[in-house]
Short mmCIF file of C-alpha atoms in Angstrom, two decimals:
data_model
loop_
_atom_site.label_atom_id
_atom_site.label_comp_id
_atom_site.label_asym_id
_atom_site.label_seq_id
_atom_site.Cartn_x
_atom_site.Cartn_y
_atom_site.Cartn_z
CA UNK K 39 18.28 -11.97 -12.77
CA UNK K 40 16.83 -10.62 -9.55
CA UNK K 41 15.71 -7.02 -9.48
CA UNK K 42 16.36 -7.04 -5.72
CA UNK K 43 14.16 -7.64 -2.70
CA UNK K 44 10.85 -5.82 -2.27
CA UNK K 45 8.64 -5.95 0.81
CA UNK K 46 4.88 -5.83 0.20
CA UNK K 47 2.52 -5.49 3.16
CA UNK K 48 -1.09 -6.63 2.96
CA UNK K 49 0.07 -9.11 0.33
CA UNK K 50 -2.54 -11.83 0.91
CA UNK K 51 -5.14 -10.57 -1.55
CA UNK K 52 -6.43 -7.57 -3.46
CA UNK K 53 -3.95 -4.89 -4.46
CA UNK K 54 -1.15 -6.47 -2.43
CA UNK K 55 -1.52 -9.81 -4.18
CA UNK K 56 -1.64 -8.13 -7.60
CA UNK K 57 1.46 -6.05 -6.83
CA UNK K 58 3.34 -9.14 -5.65
CA UNK K 59 2.43 -11.00 -8.83
CA UNK K 60 3.44 -8.08 -11.03
CA UNK K 61 6.77 -7.56 -9.29
CA UNK K 62 7.55 -11.27 -9.39
CA UNK K 63 6.92 -11.26 -13.13
CA UNK K 64 9.46 -8.41 -13.35
CA UNK K 65 12.09 -10.48 -11.52
CA UNK K 66 11.93 -9.03 -8.03
CA UNK K 67 12.43 -11.27 -5.04
CA UNK K 68 9.64 -10.76 -2.53
CA UNK K 69 9.11 -10.37 1.18
CA UNK K 70 5.39 -10.75 1.73
CA UNK K 71 3.56 -9.77 4.92
CA UNK K 72 -0.10 -10.43 5.58
CA UNK K 73 -2.48 -11.19 8.44
CA UNK K 74 -3.83 -14.33 6.74
CA UNK K 75 -1.52 -17.33 6.46
CA UNK K 76 -3.55 -19.34 3.94
CA UNK K 77 -3.88 -16.55 1.41
CA UNK K 78 -0.25 -15.55 1.94
CA UNK K 79 1.00 -19.05 1.21
CA UNK K 80 -0.97 -19.12 -2.03
CA UNK K 81 0.48 -15.80 -3.21
CA UNK K 82 3.99 -16.93 -2.26
CA UNK K 83 3.60 -20.18 -4.19
CA UNK K 84 2.45 -18.40 -7.33
CA UNK K 85 5.37 -15.98 -7.07
CA UNK K 86 7.87 -18.82 -6.68
CA UNK K 87 6.41 -20.42 -9.80
CA UNK K 88 7.63 -17.31 -11.63
CA UNK K 89 11.18 -18.08 -10.54
CA UNK K 90 11.76 -15.60 -7.71
CA UNK K 91 12.70 -16.09 -4.08
CA UNK K 92 10.02 -15.39 -1.48
CA UNK K 93 10.03 -14.90 2.28
CA UNK K 94 6.78 -14.58 4.21
CA UNK K 95 5.54 -13.57 7.63
CA UNK K 96 2.07 -13.53 9.16
CA UNK K 97 1.93 -10.14 10.82
CA UNK K 98 -0.49 -7.43 11.90
CA UNK K 99 1.45 -4.29 10.93
CA UNK K 100 -0.51 -2.28 13.48
CA UNK K 101 1.34 -4.19 16.23
CA UNK K 102 4.90 -2.93 16.61
CA UNK K 103 6.06 -6.11 18.34
CA UNK K 104 4.73 -8.27 15.50
CA UNK K 105 6.44 -6.05 12.94
CA UNK K 106 9.75 -6.28 14.79
CA UNK K 107 9.44 -10.07 14.93
CA UNK K 108 8.54 -10.29 11.23
CA UNK K 109 11.49 -8.08 10.37
CA UNK K 110 13.85 -10.37 12.26
CA UNK K 111 12.49 -13.39 10.39
CA UNK K 112 12.36 -12.00 6.86
CA UNK K 113 14.83 -9.12 6.54
CA UNK K 114 18.54 -9.70 6.11
CA UNK K 115 21.15 -6.99 6.57
CA UNK K 116 23.11 -8.59 3.73
CA UNK K 117 20.22 -7.88 1.32
CA UNK K 118 19.48 -4.16 0.88
CA UNK K 119 15.87 -3.55 -0.06
CA UNK K 120 15.04 -2.39 -3.57
CA UNK K 121 11.69 -1.22 -2.30
CA UNK K 122 8.83 -1.29 0.18
CA UNK K 123 5.16 -1.18 -0.80
CA UNK K 124 3.07 0.07 2.13
CA UNK K 125 -0.21 -1.52 1.13
CA UNK K 126 -1.79 -3.02 4.27
CA UNK K 127 -5.03 -1.20 4.86
CA UNK K 128 -8.39 -1.20 6.58
CA UNK K 129 -11.51 0.92 6.24
CA UNK K 130 -15.19 0.75 7.11
CA UNK K 131 -17.46 3.72 6.45
CA UNK K 132 -19.38 5.21 9.35
CA UNK K 133 -20.73 8.65 10.19
CA UNK K 134 -18.46 10.39 12.66
CA UNK K 135 -21.15 10.48 15.37
CA UNK K 136 -21.57 6.70 15.06
CA UNK K 137 -17.88 5.82 14.68
CA UNK K 138 -16.87 3.29 17.31
CA UNK K 139 -13.56 4.13 19.04
CA UNK K 140 -12.32 0.58 18.37
CA UNK K 141 -12.94 1.08 14.65
CA UNK K 142 -11.06 4.39 14.74
CA UNK K 143 -8.11 2.73 16.49
CA UNK K 144 -8.04 -0.19 14.07
CA UNK K 145 -8.12 2.08 11.01
CA UNK K 146 -5.43 4.45 12.26
CA UNK K 147 -3.45 1.51 13.63
CA UNK K 148 -3.34 -0.35 10.32
CA UNK K 149 -3.15 2.46 7.80
CA UNK K 150 -0.92 4.97 9.58
CA UNK K 151 0.78 3.32 12.55
CA UNK K 152 1.30 0.15 10.50
CA UNK K 153 3.11 2.13 7.81
CA UNK K 154 5.22 3.81 10.48
CA UNK K 155 6.18 0.49 12.10
CA UNK K 156 7.08 -0.95 8.70
CA UNK K 157 9.16 2.04 7.63
CA UNK K 158 10.95 2.10 10.97
CA UNK K 159 11.93 -1.54 10.53
CA UNK K 160 13.00 -1.24 6.90
CA UNK K 161 14.71 2.15 6.59
CA UNK K 162 18.18 0.77 7.47
CA UNK K 163 17.95 -1.64 4.52
CA UNK K 164 16.34 0.90 2.19
CA UNK K 165 19.12 3.41 2.78
CA UNK K 166 21.93 0.86 2.46
CA UNK K 167 22.18 1.37 -1.31
CA UNK K 168 21.02 4.22 -3.58
CA UNK K 169 17.86 3.79 -5.63
CA UNK K 170 15.46 2.33 -3.07
CA UNK K 171 11.77 3.02 -3.60
CA UNK K 172 8.97 3.48 -1.06
CA UNK K 173 5.47 3.22 -2.49
CA UNK K 174 2.64 4.28 -0.21
CA UNK K 175 -0.81 3.01 -1.19
CA UNK K 176 -3.09 5.90 -0.34
CA UNK K 177 -6.53 6.85 -1.65
CA UNK K 178 -8.29 9.89 -3.06
CA UNK K 179 -9.84 9.96 0.42
CA UNK K 180 -6.55 11.57 1.50
CA UNK K 181 -7.48 14.56 -0.68
CA UNK K 182 -11.26 14.77 -0.39
CA UNK K 183 -13.24 14.60 2.90
CA UNK K 184 -15.88 12.10 1.77
CA UNK K 185 -18.69 11.62 4.28
CA UNK K 186 -18.44 8.53 6.45
CA UNK K 187 -14.66 8.32 6.11
CA UNK K 188 -13.35 10.28 9.08
CA UNK K 189 -10.95 7.59 10.27
CA UNK K 190 -9.95 6.43 6.80
CA UNK K 191 -9.37 9.93 5.41
CA UNK K 192 -7.42 10.94 8.51
CA UNK K 193 -5.21 7.86 8.30
CA UNK K 194 -4.46 8.30 4.60
CA UNK K 195 -3.84 12.04 4.89
CA UNK K 196 -1.50 11.33 7.79
CA UNK K 197 0.34 8.72 5.74
CA UNK K 198 0.70 11.21 2.90
CA UNK K 199 2.36 13.69 5.27
CA UNK K 200 4.61 10.99 6.75
CA UNK K 201 5.78 9.99 3.28
CA UNK K 202 6.74 13.59 2.58
CA UNK K 203 8.84 13.59 5.74
CA UNK K 204 10.42 10.25 4.79
CA UNK K 205 11.36 11.69 1.39
CA UNK K 206 13.19 14.61 2.97
CA UNK K 207 14.94 12.45 5.55
CA UNK K 208 16.16 9.77 3.12
CA UNK K 209 16.96 11.91 0.10
CA UNK K 210 20.69 11.99 0.81
CA UNK K 211 20.64 8.17 0.57
CA UNK K 212 19.01 8.19 -2.87
CA UNK K 213 15.66 6.80 -1.65
CA UNK K 214 12.64 7.71 -3.76
CA UNK K 215 9.14 8.01 -2.31
CA UNK K 216 5.94 7.69 -4.33
CA UNK K 217 2.33 8.03 -3.18
CA UNK K 218 -0.35 6.24 -5.23
CA UNK K 219 -3.87 7.62 -4.76
CA UNK K 220 -6.51 5.52 -6.52
CA UNK K 221 -10.25 6.04 -6.54
CA UNK K 222 -12.53 3.03 -5.88
CA UNK K 223 -10.85 -0.32 -6.44
CA UNK K 224 -12.84 -3.53 -6.95
CA UNK K 225 -11.37 -5.76 -4.23
CA UNK K 226 -12.28 -7.33 -0.90
CA UNK K 227 -11.80 -3.94 0.81
CA UNK K 228 -14.90 -3.32 2.92
CA UNK K 229 -15.49 0.44 2.91
CA UNK K 230 -19.22 0.84 2.40
CA UNK K 231 -19.68 -2.77 1.24
CA UNK K 232 -19.77 -5.16 4.25
CA UNK K 233 -19.68 -8.18 1.93
CA UNK K 234 -17.24 -6.78 -0.64
CA UNK K 235 -15.62 -9.18 -3.08
CA UNK K 236 -14.21 -8.50 -6.55
CA UNK K 237 -17.25 -7.71 -8.67
CA UNK K 238 -19.00 -5.67 -5.97
CA UNK K 239 -17.89 -2.27 -7.29
CA UNK K 240 -19.03 -2.04 -10.90
CA UNK K 241 -16.98 0.38 -12.97
CA UNK K 242 -14.19 0.69 -10.41
CA UNK K 243 -10.48 0.19 -10.94
CA UNK K 244 -9.19 -3.36 -10.64
CA UNK K 245 -6.32 -4.46 -8.42
CA UNK K 246 -4.37 -5.23 -11.59
CA UNK K 247 -4.78 -1.62 -12.78
CA UNK K 248 -3.17 -0.37 -9.59
CA UNK K 249 -0.47 -3.04 -9.65
CA UNK K 250 0.49 -2.03 -13.18
CA UNK K 251 1.10 1.52 -11.96
CA UNK K 252 3.22 0.28 -9.05
CA UNK K 253 5.27 -1.98 -11.34
CA UNK K 254 5.80 1.02 -13.61
CA UNK K 255 7.31 2.96 -10.72
CA UNK K 256 9.79 0.16 -10.10
CA UNK K 257 10.68 0.09 -13.81
CA UNK K 258 11.86 3.71 -13.76
CA UNK K 259 15.57 4.59 -13.54
CA UNK K 260 16.78 5.20 -9.96
CA UNK K 261 17.31 8.87 -10.87
CA UNK K 262 13.57 9.40 -11.45
CA UNK K 263 11.05 9.99 -8.66
CA UNK K 264 7.30 10.28 -9.27
CA UNK K 265 6.02 11.76 -6.07
CA UNK K 266 2.26 11.47 -6.46
CA UNK K 267 0.03 9.50 -8.82
CA UNK K 268 -3.72 9.94 -8.70
CA UNK K 269 -5.59 7.41 -10.81
CA UNK K 270 -9.29 6.83 -11.25
CA UNK K 271 -11.73 4.83 -13.28
CA UNK K 272 -13.53 6.93 -15.87
CA UNK K 273 -16.77 6.30 -13.97
CA UNK K 274 -15.42 8.07 -10.87
CA UNK K 275 -16.00 11.78 -10.32
CA UNK K 276 -13.10 14.12 -9.75
CA UNK K 277 -13.40 15.37 -6.21
CA UNK K 278 -16.58 15.56 -4.20
CA UNK K 279 -19.03 17.05 -6.65
CA UNK K 280 -20.76 15.08 -9.42
CA UNK K 281 -19.72 15.88 -12.97
CA UNK K 282 -21.92 16.28 -15.97
CA UNK K 283 -20.67 13.72 -18.48
CA UNK K 284 -20.99 15.06 -22.00
CA UNK K 285 -22.61 12.66 -24.52
#
């Protein structure tokens, strides 16, 4: 039996792919958005093999016109959304003095504006029935001003604030809003690794670790809201300062 429709952005690989796989295994039908058609088709095929329905769209969430077009193709007013996972993201570390304006615009455009465009398109379907869930994929960079992450930290902190506003504005409709703030995750995400692939970040969280947390949020009763989850690998420090690990 279907758990309802869930939209996952940035679903082509990494955390988005792992979340899609986990939700499909739990019986949720999926709407998958990604910038890369080939990867997206592979994720969609694997989800369909698990017995769920899947709709896809190739879309850059930072482009409002593309989001509107994707929404017209993949969202159906007859199918209220059980959830939205705002996962599409971009980040490349650079000292503020060296940060190219185009890089700033791309980071803010994907991480913050992209989440806004997606929420704007999906809120009517999220509020159509009580119990909808918005999951924002943030980062501990939203809490701690790590060097080299001016654009990334600003975008994630802004998203955190926007999610708080969304919670207040949709509460009367029974919508729950959860922010997930992981430390380093071993994916294709560039950050400070220009050639990042899974296996680049030794000791980091895996995409499956994060996906398990997201699936757990969807497994909760609709009367329960977990507002913030911060998760980290045991090898990651807490905050900016190094810790002395006791033997």
